[in-house]
Short mmCIF file of C-alpha atoms (C1' of nucleotides) in Angstrom, two decimals:
data_model
loop_
_atom_site.label_atom_id
_atom_site.label_comp_id
_atom_site.label_asym_id
_atom_site.label_seq_id
_atom_site.Cartn_x
_atom_site.Cartn_y
_atom_site.Cartn_z
CA MET A 1 133.57 34.52 136.60
CA ALA A 2 135.28 33.81 139.87
CA LEU A 3 134.74 36.30 142.65
CA ASN A 4 138.05 35.85 144.41
CA PHE A 5 139.67 39.03 143.15
CA PRO A 6 140.48 41.93 145.45
CA ARG A 7 137.55 44.17 146.23
CA PRO A 8 137.70 47.90 146.92
CA LEU A 9 136.58 49.28 150.26
CA LEU A 10 133.09 50.74 150.18
CA SER A 11 131.82 53.33 152.58
CA VAL A 12 128.99 55.81 152.93
CA ASP A 13 129.52 59.38 154.12
CA VAL A 14 126.88 61.93 154.96
CA ILE A 15 127.02 65.69 154.69
CA ILE A 16 124.46 66.90 157.19
CA PHE A 17 123.44 70.53 156.77
CA SER A 18 121.52 72.70 159.12
CA ILE A 19 121.14 76.32 160.13
CA LEU A 20 122.71 77.55 163.34
CA ASN A 21 122.94 81.18 164.41
CA ASN A 22 121.90 82.35 160.96
CA GLU A 23 124.69 80.39 159.33
CA LEU A 24 124.71 77.29 157.20
CA VAL A 25 126.52 74.62 159.17
CA LEU A 26 127.41 70.96 158.71
CA LEU A 27 128.18 68.17 161.12
CA LEU A 28 131.70 66.82 161.55
CA THR A 29 133.19 64.06 163.66
CA ARG A 30 136.69 63.09 164.56
CA ARG A 31 138.76 60.17 163.26
CA PRO A 32 139.89 57.64 165.88
CA ALA A 33 143.14 58.64 167.50
CA GLU A 34 145.06 55.37 167.03
CA ALA A 35 148.13 55.83 164.91
CA ALA A 36 147.21 52.75 162.89
CA GLU A 37 144.26 54.60 161.44
CA PRO A 38 144.55 56.99 158.52
CA PHE A 39 144.19 60.66 159.46
CA PRO A 40 144.20 59.91 163.20
CA GLY A 41 142.30 62.43 165.28
CA GLN A 42 141.44 64.60 162.31
CA LEU A 43 138.01 66.01 161.55
CA CYS A 44 135.94 64.24 158.94
CA LEU A 45 132.41 63.60 157.79
CA PRO A 46 130.23 61.12 159.64
CA GLY A 47 130.27 57.83 157.79
CA GLY A 48 131.94 54.51 157.54
CA PHE A 49 132.05 51.17 155.84
CA ILE A 50 128.98 49.34 154.72
CA ASP A 51 127.94 46.68 157.22
CA ILE A 52 126.65 43.93 154.96
CA ASP A 53 124.78 42.34 157.86
CA ARG A 54 123.01 45.44 159.14
CA ASP A 55 122.60 47.59 156.06
CA GLU A 56 119.82 46.69 153.63
CA ASP A 57 120.97 49.13 151.01
CA LEU A 58 123.04 52.29 150.52
CA GLU A 59 120.36 54.69 151.67
CA GLY A 60 119.66 52.50 154.69
CA CYS A 61 123.30 52.76 155.60
CA ALA A 62 123.22 56.55 155.26
CA ARG A 63 120.04 56.71 157.31
CA ARG A 64 121.61 54.60 160.03
CA LYS A 65 124.66 56.86 160.30
CA LEU A 66 122.44 59.88 160.38
CA LEU A 67 120.33 58.46 163.16
CA GLU A 68 123.42 57.48 165.16
CA LYS A 69 124.92 60.97 164.88
CA THR A 70 121.89 63.19 165.19
CA GLY A 71 119.00 61.13 166.49
CA VAL A 72 116.96 62.43 163.58
CA ALA A 73 115.18 59.65 161.74
CA THR A 74 113.47 61.33 158.81
CA PRO A 75 115.23 64.37 157.52
CA TYR A 76 115.58 65.20 153.87
CA LEU A 77 118.14 62.76 152.50
CA GLU A 78 119.50 62.65 148.97
CA GLN A 79 122.29 60.79 147.31
CA LEU A 80 124.96 63.23 146.21
CA ALA A 81 127.54 61.25 144.24
CA SER A 82 130.21 58.60 144.62
CA PHE A 83 133.91 59.16 144.90
CA GLY A 84 136.33 56.32 144.38
CA SER A 85 139.95 55.91 143.42
CA ALA A 86 143.12 54.04 144.21
CA ALA A 87 144.49 57.07 146.01
CA ARG A 88 141.82 58.50 148.26
CA ASP A 89 142.45 56.12 151.16
CA PRO A 90 145.96 54.97 152.14
CA ARG A 91 144.55 51.55 152.97
CA GLY A 92 143.84 50.84 149.32
CA TRP A 93 141.34 51.30 146.50
CA SER A 94 138.28 52.75 148.11
CA ALA A 95 134.98 54.27 147.13
CA THR A 96 132.42 56.19 149.10
CA VAL A 97 128.83 56.97 148.33
CA ALA A 98 128.09 60.45 149.63
CA TYR A 99 124.64 61.49 150.80
CA PHE A 100 123.54 64.84 152.00
CA ALA A 101 120.86 65.58 154.52
CA LEU A 102 119.00 68.71 155.54
CA LEU A 103 117.48 69.07 158.95
CA ALA A 104 116.40 71.60 161.51
CA LEU A 105 118.46 71.72 164.66
CA PRO A 106 116.23 71.04 167.66
CA SER A 107 117.63 74.20 169.25
CA ALA A 108 120.66 73.95 171.51
CA GLY A 109 122.67 72.71 168.57
CA SER A 110 122.69 69.11 169.83
CA ASP A 111 126.04 67.81 170.96
CA GLY A 112 127.64 67.43 167.54
CA LEU A 113 130.44 69.34 165.97
CA TRP A 114 128.55 71.80 163.81
CA ARG A 115 130.83 73.99 161.72
CA PRO A 116 129.91 76.85 159.40
CA VAL A 117 130.44 75.88 155.78
CA ALA A 118 132.06 79.25 155.22
CA SER A 119 135.09 78.26 157.29
CA LEU A 120 135.66 74.54 157.19
CA PRO A 121 138.82 73.15 158.74
CA PRO A 122 141.00 70.67 156.83
CA LEU A 123 139.23 67.31 156.69
CA ALA A 124 140.39 63.71 156.36
CA PHE A 125 140.39 61.89 153.03
CA ASP A 126 138.71 63.83 150.22
CA HIS A 127 135.98 65.03 152.53
CA GLU A 128 136.56 68.67 151.73
CA LEU A 129 135.74 67.87 148.13
CA LEU A 130 132.60 66.06 149.23
CA CYS A 131 131.52 69.07 151.24
CA ARG A 132 132.17 71.39 148.33
CA ARG A 133 130.10 69.26 146.02
CA ALA A 134 127.27 68.99 148.51
CA LEU A 135 127.27 72.74 148.97
CA GLU A 136 127.21 73.29 145.21
CA ARG A 137 124.24 70.98 144.90
CA LEU A 138 122.37 72.59 147.75
CA ARG A 139 122.94 76.05 146.27
CA ALA A 140 122.03 74.97 142.77
CA LYS A 141 118.80 73.40 143.94
CA GLY A 142 118.06 76.39 146.10
CA GLU A 143 117.90 78.43 142.91
CA TYR A 144 114.98 76.53 141.52
CA SER A 145 113.41 74.36 144.21
CA SER A 146 111.95 74.35 147.66
CA LEU A 147 114.89 72.39 149.04
CA PRO A 148 116.07 74.98 151.59
CA ALA A 149 112.71 74.65 153.34
CA PHE A 150 113.93 71.38 154.81
CA LEU A 151 116.45 73.29 156.89
CA LEU A 152 113.63 74.78 158.95
CA ALA A 153 111.50 73.35 161.71
CA GLU A 154 107.79 73.43 160.94
CA PRO A 155 105.81 75.49 161.13
CA PHE A 156 107.85 78.34 159.70
CA THR A 157 106.95 81.76 158.37
CA LEU A 158 107.77 83.20 154.98
CA PRO A 159 110.19 85.75 156.42
CA GLN A 160 112.02 82.88 158.12
CA LEU A 161 112.06 80.87 154.93
CA GLN A 162 113.38 83.82 152.98
CA GLN A 163 116.16 84.24 155.48
CA VAL A 164 117.16 80.61 155.03
CA TYR A 165 117.16 81.02 151.26
CA GLU A 166 119.34 84.08 151.61
CA ILE A 167 121.76 82.19 153.82
CA VAL A 168 121.94 79.29 151.39
CA LEU A 169 122.20 81.39 148.25
CA GLY A 170 124.41 83.99 149.80
CA ARG A 171 122.52 86.98 148.49
CA PRO A 172 119.47 89.06 149.43
CA LEU A 173 116.20 88.27 147.68
CA ASP A 174 113.32 90.55 146.91
CA LYS A 175 110.56 90.01 149.43
CA SER A 176 107.68 90.43 147.04
CA ALA A 177 109.12 88.16 144.36
CA PHE A 178 110.03 85.59 146.97
CA ARG A 179 106.56 85.45 148.45
CA LYS A 180 104.85 85.23 145.10
CA ARG A 181 107.18 82.45 144.08
CA MET A 182 106.62 80.37 147.17
CA LEU A 183 102.89 80.85 147.38
CA ASP A 184 102.21 80.46 143.67
CA ARG A 185 103.81 77.02 143.68
CA ASP A 186 101.24 75.91 146.16
CA PHE A 187 103.46 73.56 148.10
CA LEU A 188 102.89 75.17 151.49
CA ASP A 189 99.96 74.71 153.82
CA GLU A 190 98.88 77.51 156.12
CA VAL A 191 98.75 76.46 159.74
CA GLY A 192 97.79 79.64 161.50
CA LEU A 193 99.51 82.80 162.63
CA GLN A 194 102.75 82.39 164.53
CA PRO A 195 103.12 84.58 167.61
CA GLY A 196 106.56 85.40 166.28
CA ALA A 197 109.56 86.90 167.94
CA GLY A 198 109.11 89.98 165.83
CA VAL A 199 106.59 92.69 166.15
CA ARG A 200 103.79 91.51 163.95
CA PRO A 201 102.80 87.81 163.85
CA ALA A 202 103.33 86.04 160.56
CA MET A 203 101.47 83.19 158.92
CA GLY A 204 102.96 79.77 159.70
CA TYR A 205 103.37 77.13 157.03
CA ARG A 206 104.15 73.46 156.65
CA ILE A 207 105.51 71.76 153.56
CA ARG A 208 102.66 69.93 151.90
CA GLU A 209 103.39 66.19 151.88
CA ARG A 210 106.98 67.05 152.78
CA GLN A 211 107.85 66.89 149.14
CA LEU A 212 110.42 68.71 147.10
CA ASP A 213 109.04 71.21 144.62
CA PHE A 214 110.66 72.62 141.53
CA PHE A 215 110.03 76.05 140.18
CA SER A 216 109.75 77.61 136.77
CA GLN A 217 111.50 76.28 133.77
CA SER A 218 112.90 76.71 130.43
CA PHE A 219 111.10 74.95 127.63
CA ARG A 220 107.96 75.79 129.50
CA PRO A 221 105.94 72.59 129.09
CA ARG A 222 102.45 73.76 128.22
CA GLU A 223 99.62 72.25 130.23
CA MET B 1 139.93 49.33 162.89
CA ALA B 2 140.73 46.02 161.26
CA LEU B 3 139.92 45.72 157.59
CA ASN B 4 139.22 42.00 157.53
CA PHE B 5 135.46 42.25 157.36
CA PRO B 6 133.48 41.18 154.32
CA ARG B 7 133.39 43.76 151.54
CA PRO B 8 130.56 44.32 149.10
CA LEU B 9 131.11 43.84 145.40
CA LEU B 10 131.64 47.09 143.52
CA SER B 11 130.99 47.56 139.85
CA VAL B 12 130.53 50.36 137.33
CA ASP B 13 127.80 50.29 134.69
CA VAL B 14 127.35 52.69 131.83
CA ILE B 15 124.17 53.75 130.09
CA ILE B 16 125.31 54.83 126.64
CA PHE B 17 122.77 56.86 124.72
CA SER B 18 122.76 57.77 121.10
CA ILE B 19 120.41 58.56 118.25
CA LEU B 20 119.73 55.95 115.61
CA ASN B 21 117.08 56.24 112.92
CA ASN B 22 115.51 59.19 114.66
CA GLU B 23 115.12 57.29 117.89
CA LEU B 24 116.87 57.51 121.22
CA VAL B 25 118.77 54.26 121.70
CA LEU B 26 121.11 52.78 124.28
CA LEU B 27 123.75 50.12 124.15
CA LEU B 28 123.22 46.68 125.69
CA THR B 29 125.41 43.61 126.00
CA ARG B 30 124.74 40.05 126.95
CA ARG B 31 125.62 38.26 130.17
CA PRO B 32 127.96 35.25 129.84
CA ALA B 33 126.06 32.07 129.11
CA GLU B 34 127.57 29.88 131.85
CA ALA B 35 124.97 28.65 134.29
CA ALA B 36 127.22 29.60 137.21
CA GLU B 37 126.73 33.24 136.38
CA PRO B 38 123.71 35.23 137.51
CA PHE B 39 121.27 36.04 134.70
CA PRO B 40 123.09 33.84 132.17
CA GLY B 41 122.70 34.97 128.58
CA GLN B 42 120.42 37.85 129.49
CA LEU B 43 120.74 41.38 128.18
CA CYS B 44 122.31 43.95 130.48
CA LEU B 45 124.20 47.21 130.55
CA PRO B 46 127.88 47.28 129.70
CA GLY B 47 129.86 47.33 132.91
CA GLY B 48 131.67 45.19 135.39
CA PHE B 49 133.71 45.09 138.54
CA ILE B 50 136.34 47.62 139.35
CA ASP B 51 139.80 46.41 138.44
CA ILE B 52 141.89 47.84 141.24
CA ASP B 53 145.04 47.38 139.20
CA ARG B 54 143.89 48.99 135.98
CA ASP B 55 141.33 51.55 137.12
CA GLU B 56 142.63 54.79 138.58
CA ASP B 57 139.23 55.93 139.72
CA LEU B 58 135.52 55.42 139.13
CA GLU B 59 135.30 57.63 136.08
CA GLY B 60 138.40 56.00 134.63
CA CYS B 61 136.69 52.65 134.99
CA ALA B 62 133.59 53.96 133.23
CA ARG B 63 135.71 55.47 130.49
CA ARG B 64 137.53 52.18 130.00
CA LYS B 65 134.30 50.23 129.60
CA LEU B 66 133.01 52.81 127.21
CA LEU B 67 136.12 52.64 125.08
CA GLU B 68 136.02 48.85 125.07
CA LYS B 69 132.41 48.74 123.93
CA THR B 70 132.22 51.61 121.52
CA GLY B 71 135.73 52.68 120.63
CA VAL B 72 134.75 56.22 121.56
CA ALA B 73 137.25 57.84 123.88
CA THR B 74 135.79 61.23 124.71
CA PRO B 75 132.04 61.36 124.69
CA TYR B 76 129.99 63.23 127.22
CA LEU B 77 130.21 61.21 130.43
CA GLU B 78 128.44 61.97 133.68
CA GLN B 79 127.99 60.08 136.90
CA LEU B 80 124.34 59.19 137.35
CA ALA B 81 124.01 57.59 140.78
CA SER B 82 124.94 54.53 142.77
CA PHE B 83 122.75 51.57 143.48
CA GLY B 84 123.65 49.11 146.21
CA SER B 85 121.85 46.61 148.36
CA ALA B 86 122.03 43.12 149.80
CA ALA B 87 119.52 41.91 147.23
CA ARG B 88 120.43 43.26 143.82
CA ASP B 89 123.01 40.57 143.03
CA PRO B 90 122.51 36.91 144.03
CA ARG B 91 126.24 36.66 144.71
CA GLY B 92 125.94 38.96 147.71
CA TRP B 93 125.89 42.57 148.86
CA SER B 94 126.77 44.58 145.81
CA ALA B 95 126.86 48.17 144.66
CA THR B 96 127.24 49.71 141.26
CA VAL B 97 128.15 53.23 140.27
CA ALA B 98 126.16 54.11 137.18
CA TYR B 99 127.43 56.54 134.58
CA PHE B 100 125.69 57.74 131.50
CA ALA B 101 127.27 58.74 128.25
CA LEU B 102 126.03 60.59 125.19
CA LEU B 103 127.65 60.10 121.82
CA ALA B 104 127.01 60.32 118.13
CA LEU B 105 126.95 57.03 116.31
CA PRO B 106 129.62 57.07 113.61
CA SER B 107 126.95 55.98 111.15
CA ALA B 108 126.38 52.29 110.50
CA GLY B 109 125.38 51.89 114.11
CA SER B 110 128.66 50.19 115.05
CA ASP B 111 128.38 46.54 115.93
CA GLY B 112 126.75 46.93 119.32
CA LEU B 113 123.30 46.06 120.48
CA TRP B 114 121.57 49.40 120.24
CA ARG B 115 117.98 49.29 121.44
CA PRO B 116 115.38 52.06 121.44
CA VAL B 117 114.68 53.27 124.96
CA ALA B 118 110.99 53.20 124.13
CA SER B 119 110.98 49.41 124.04
CA LEU B 120 113.64 47.97 126.29
CA PRO B 121 113.71 44.23 126.87
CA PRO B 122 113.98 42.79 130.39
CA LEU B 123 117.48 43.35 131.71
CA ALA B 124 119.67 41.59 134.25
CA PHE B 125 120.02 42.84 137.83
CA ASP B 126 118.36 46.20 138.42
CA HIS B 127 119.52 47.52 135.09
CA GLU B 128 116.05 48.49 133.97
CA LEU B 129 115.91 50.82 136.93
CA LEU B 130 119.28 52.25 136.00
CA CYS B 131 118.07 52.90 132.47
CA ARG B 132 114.93 54.58 133.73
CA ARG B 133 116.88 56.87 135.99
CA ALA B 134 119.32 57.73 133.24
CA LEU B 135 116.48 58.54 130.91
CA GLU B 136 114.81 60.72 133.52
CA ARG B 137 118.05 62.63 134.00
CA LEU B 138 118.61 63.08 130.31
CA ARG B 139 115.08 64.34 129.80
CA ALA B 140 115.23 66.62 132.81
CA LYS B 141 118.48 68.18 131.67
CA GLY B 142 117.16 68.45 128.14
CA GLU B 143 114.55 70.83 129.49
CA TYR B 144 117.07 73.38 130.65
CA SER B 145 120.48 72.63 129.18
CA SER B 146 122.38 71.98 126.01
CA LEU B 147 122.95 68.35 126.97
CA PRO B 148 121.16 66.77 123.97
CA ALA B 149 123.67 68.45 121.68
CA PHE B 150 126.19 65.78 122.67
CA LEU B 151 124.09 63.20 120.88
CA LEU B 152 124.99 64.79 117.55
CA ALA B 153 128.13 64.63 115.46
CA GLU B 154 129.65 68.02 114.80
CA PRO B 155 129.05 70.09 112.91
CA PHE B 156 125.29 69.99 113.16
CA THR B 157 122.57 72.38 112.08
CA LEU B 158 119.87 73.92 114.24
CA PRO B 159 117.12 71.92 112.53
CA GLN B 160 119.06 68.74 113.34
CA LEU B 161 119.56 69.87 116.91
CA GLN B 162 115.90 70.67 117.28
CA GLN B 163 114.99 67.22 116.04
CA VAL B 164 117.25 65.63 118.65
CA TYR B 165 115.66 67.75 121.37
CA GLU B 166 112.24 66.68 120.19
CA ILE B 167 113.28 63.02 120.27
CA VAL B 168 114.70 63.36 123.76
CA LEU B 169 111.84 65.41 125.18
CA GLY B 170 109.15 63.55 123.29
CA ARG B 171 107.28 66.60 122.11
CA PRO B 172 107.48 69.13 119.29
CA LEU B 173 109.15 72.46 119.97
CA ASP B 174 108.51 75.80 118.40
CA LYS B 175 111.16 76.54 115.81
CA SER B 176 111.48 80.23 116.49
CA ALA B 177 111.68 79.86 120.26
CA PHE B 178 114.14 77.01 119.92
CA ARG B 179 116.49 78.98 117.71
CA LYS B 180 116.38 82.07 119.87
CA ARG B 181 117.09 79.96 122.92
CA MET B 182 120.06 78.20 121.43
CA LEU B 183 121.62 81.22 119.78
CA ASP B 184 121.03 83.63 122.65
CA ARG B 185 122.96 81.38 125.00
CA ASP B 186 125.96 81.79 122.81
CA PHE B 187 127.41 78.33 123.31
CA LEU B 188 127.53 77.45 119.61
CA ASP B 189 130.14 78.43 117.09
CA GLU B 190 129.22 78.86 113.44
CA VAL B 191 131.37 76.74 111.17
CA GLY B 192 129.90 77.46 107.75
CA LEU B 193 126.89 76.37 105.76
CA GLN B 194 126.27 72.64 105.59
CA PRO B 195 125.33 71.30 102.15
CA GLY B 196 122.55 69.52 103.94
CA ALA B 197 120.32 66.66 102.92
CA GLY B 198 117.46 69.10 102.76
CA VAL B 199 116.67 71.59 100.12
CA ARG B 200 118.29 74.67 101.50
CA PRO B 201 121.69 74.49 103.23
CA ALA B 202 121.68 75.32 106.92
CA MET B 203 124.33 76.87 109.09
CA GLY B 204 126.58 74.34 110.80
CA TYR B 205 127.59 74.68 114.44
CA ARG B 206 130.00 73.22 116.94
CA ILE B 207 129.66 73.29 120.70
CA ARG B 208 131.97 75.97 122.03
CA GLU B 209 134.58 74.37 124.28
CA ARG B 210 132.43 71.24 124.30
CA GLN B 211 130.88 72.44 127.49
CA LEU B 212 127.47 71.92 128.97
CA ASP B 213 125.32 75.01 129.11
CA PHE B 214 122.36 75.74 131.30
CA PHE B 215 119.45 77.94 130.35
CA SER B 216 117.20 80.38 132.09
CA GLN B 217 116.36 80.16 135.71
CA SER B 218 114.26 81.01 138.58
CA PHE B 219 115.70 83.40 141.12
CA ARG B 220 117.27 85.15 138.17
CA PRO B 221 120.70 86.03 139.53
CA ARG B 222 121.30 89.59 138.45
CA GLU B 223 124.61 90.33 136.77
"C1'" DT C 1 101.97 107.37 168.04
"C1'" DA C 2 106.32 105.57 166.72
"C1'" DA C 3 108.86 101.61 165.37
"C1'" DA C 4 109.26 97.34 163.35
"C1'" DT C 5 108.03 93.75 160.82
"C1'" DA C 6 104.35 91.38 157.67
"C1'" DG C 7 102.39 91.58 153.56
"C1'" DT C 8 100.56 93.86 148.83
"C1'" DG C 9 100.39 96.49 144.36
"C1'" DT C 10 102.30 98.29 140.33
"C1'" DC C 11 105.66 98.95 136.80
"C1'" DT C 12 109.11 97.11 133.85
"C1'" DG C 13 112.10 93.93 131.46
"C1'" DT C 14 113.02 89.40 129.69
"C1'" DA C 15 112.09 85.54 127.40
"C1'" DA C 16 109.18 81.86 125.75
"C1'" DG C 17 105.21 80.21 122.78
"C1'" DA C 18 102.29 81.01 118.74
"C1'" DC C 19 102.29 81.76 114.23
"C1'" DA C 20 102.77 84.11 110.06
"C1'" DG C 21 105.96 85.75 107.17
"C1'" DT C 22 110.42 85.94 104.22
"C1'" DA C 23 114.75 83.83 102.19
"C1'" DT C 24 117.26 80.52 99.62
"C1'" DG C 25 118.21 76.51 97.93
"C1'" DT C 26 116.74 72.11 94.51
"C1'" DT C 27 113.98 70.02 90.82
"C1'" DA D 1 107.99 78.40 88.72
"C1'" DA D 2 106.90 75.23 92.38
"C1'" DC D 3 108.50 73.08 96.41
"C1'" DA D 4 110.67 72.34 100.59
"C1'" DT D 5 113.21 73.70 104.00
"C1'" DA D 6 115.94 77.52 106.56
"C1'" DC D 7 115.34 81.42 109.01
"C1'" DT D 8 113.03 85.93 110.92
"C1'" DG D 9 109.57 89.18 112.91
"C1'" DT D 10 105.76 90.35 115.69
"C1'" DC D 11 102.35 89.71 119.15
"C1'" DT D 12 101.08 87.98 123.48
"C1'" DT D 13 101.64 86.06 127.93
"C1'" DA D 14 104.02 84.73 132.14
"C1'" DC D 15 106.77 85.88 135.64
"C1'" DA D 16 110.77 87.73 138.14
"C1'" DG D 17 112.97 91.97 140.03
"C1'" DA D 18 112.52 96.69 141.76
"C1'" DC D 19 110.42 99.37 144.83
"C1'" DA D 20 106.95 101.88 146.96
"C1'" DC D 21 103.08 101.18 149.44
"C1'" DT D 22 99.63 99.41 153.17
"C1'" DA D 23 98.58 96.51 157.41
"C1'" DT D 24 99.14 94.87 162.01
"C1'" DT D 25 101.29 94.10 165.94
"C1'" DT D 26 104.22 95.77 170.42
"C1'" DA D 27 106.27 99.29 173.34
#
DNA sequence: TAAATAGTGTCTGTAAGACAGTATGTT
DNA sequence: AACATACTGTCTTACAGACACTATTTA
């Protein structure tokens, strides 16, 4: 089969979540202002075309864009889904592989354009859809995994972690149930009491092996 | 930004699962035999490059390939993940968007190359990896959703459904717990007793709205 | 000692697994 | 009547939610 048929455009976009001022936020950038570009000057997700010389693979490309935008090299990174159609880019048939990342903001919010997911502005291309899907996935996984822990800098305390869960899930959780759940799964390592901003110091924890943990299930597989 | 930079190849591949002779099987095809092709004559997944003139979007492309190979127009179809790297295709940087489909074999197994997932032959490209990932996803979702029901022709009985679950999950399930689980979720519609191959007829069911249902969870969201 | 936050204990409800039992068809 | 298979009931266990309680720090 000959390979000289037209090829779609292929890009990678990254939805980068973090917590800022007790809100779930994500990082946006701005499209170039030239009128020749689609959606000139509009807000969009960080991303861009695959560079077949620099990028080893899809995840490498996502990791590169993440590093360029945030300086963070090893956050939690997961492939979300791909979106491709004849219509999504005025320049022609195009597909994008969307990744989402979770990281803890160093503090001063870095220099990026962090926007609360609760009030996203209009975005270029189908990026609003990508954000929606990423948010759905994050929330879904928050229901039954330790994923939201990756939004926190280590070490963190259980009250802090619960707050992050409540921000992600959008509802209050019972303290006792939450603590039992987290500690029973045995995916956290104690690293000593944290002086704490509050009144009483709380135990600090790190994620063991920095791995994702899943909680209870359905057809409860017997040991 | 100019668009005259080299573009990766973009294809769609489909992992099509079904049940045949009480085994989980998937559909394979054969690579063209010409020596100019990569992996000539080897088994692989059905799929191919996006046709930017015929394919509206990624899912449309997957649906087209599925229809071409199986004649089935509306099975369960879900995007699995994308796989792309400089190395996976000798012809250059290439990416594929993998979908997986579940369907009931009409009966005589159609004419395709259906192979049990338990003993897959070597496949072209990274298609063995794709199959493994699809199988993982199917099994994972089988643990907490009604997904395996899409492997059965409607109407089906609960004993039949349980058997499919046991094939997918690879372990026996308790009959009483299984029935309670399925019926309590209320995603099945009774459609009358099925004469049944067995001794006693069993109630037949259809999937209500042909929708995917998820079972119990973790942070049990209160009503 | 009061206030605030960290952390625990106890009760209850839900649902799954185990498993024995009953129901209804065919031969 | 014997059988095979469909279906149900009961007991136990695990665990989440509710909520009240205790513990430990600072001011």
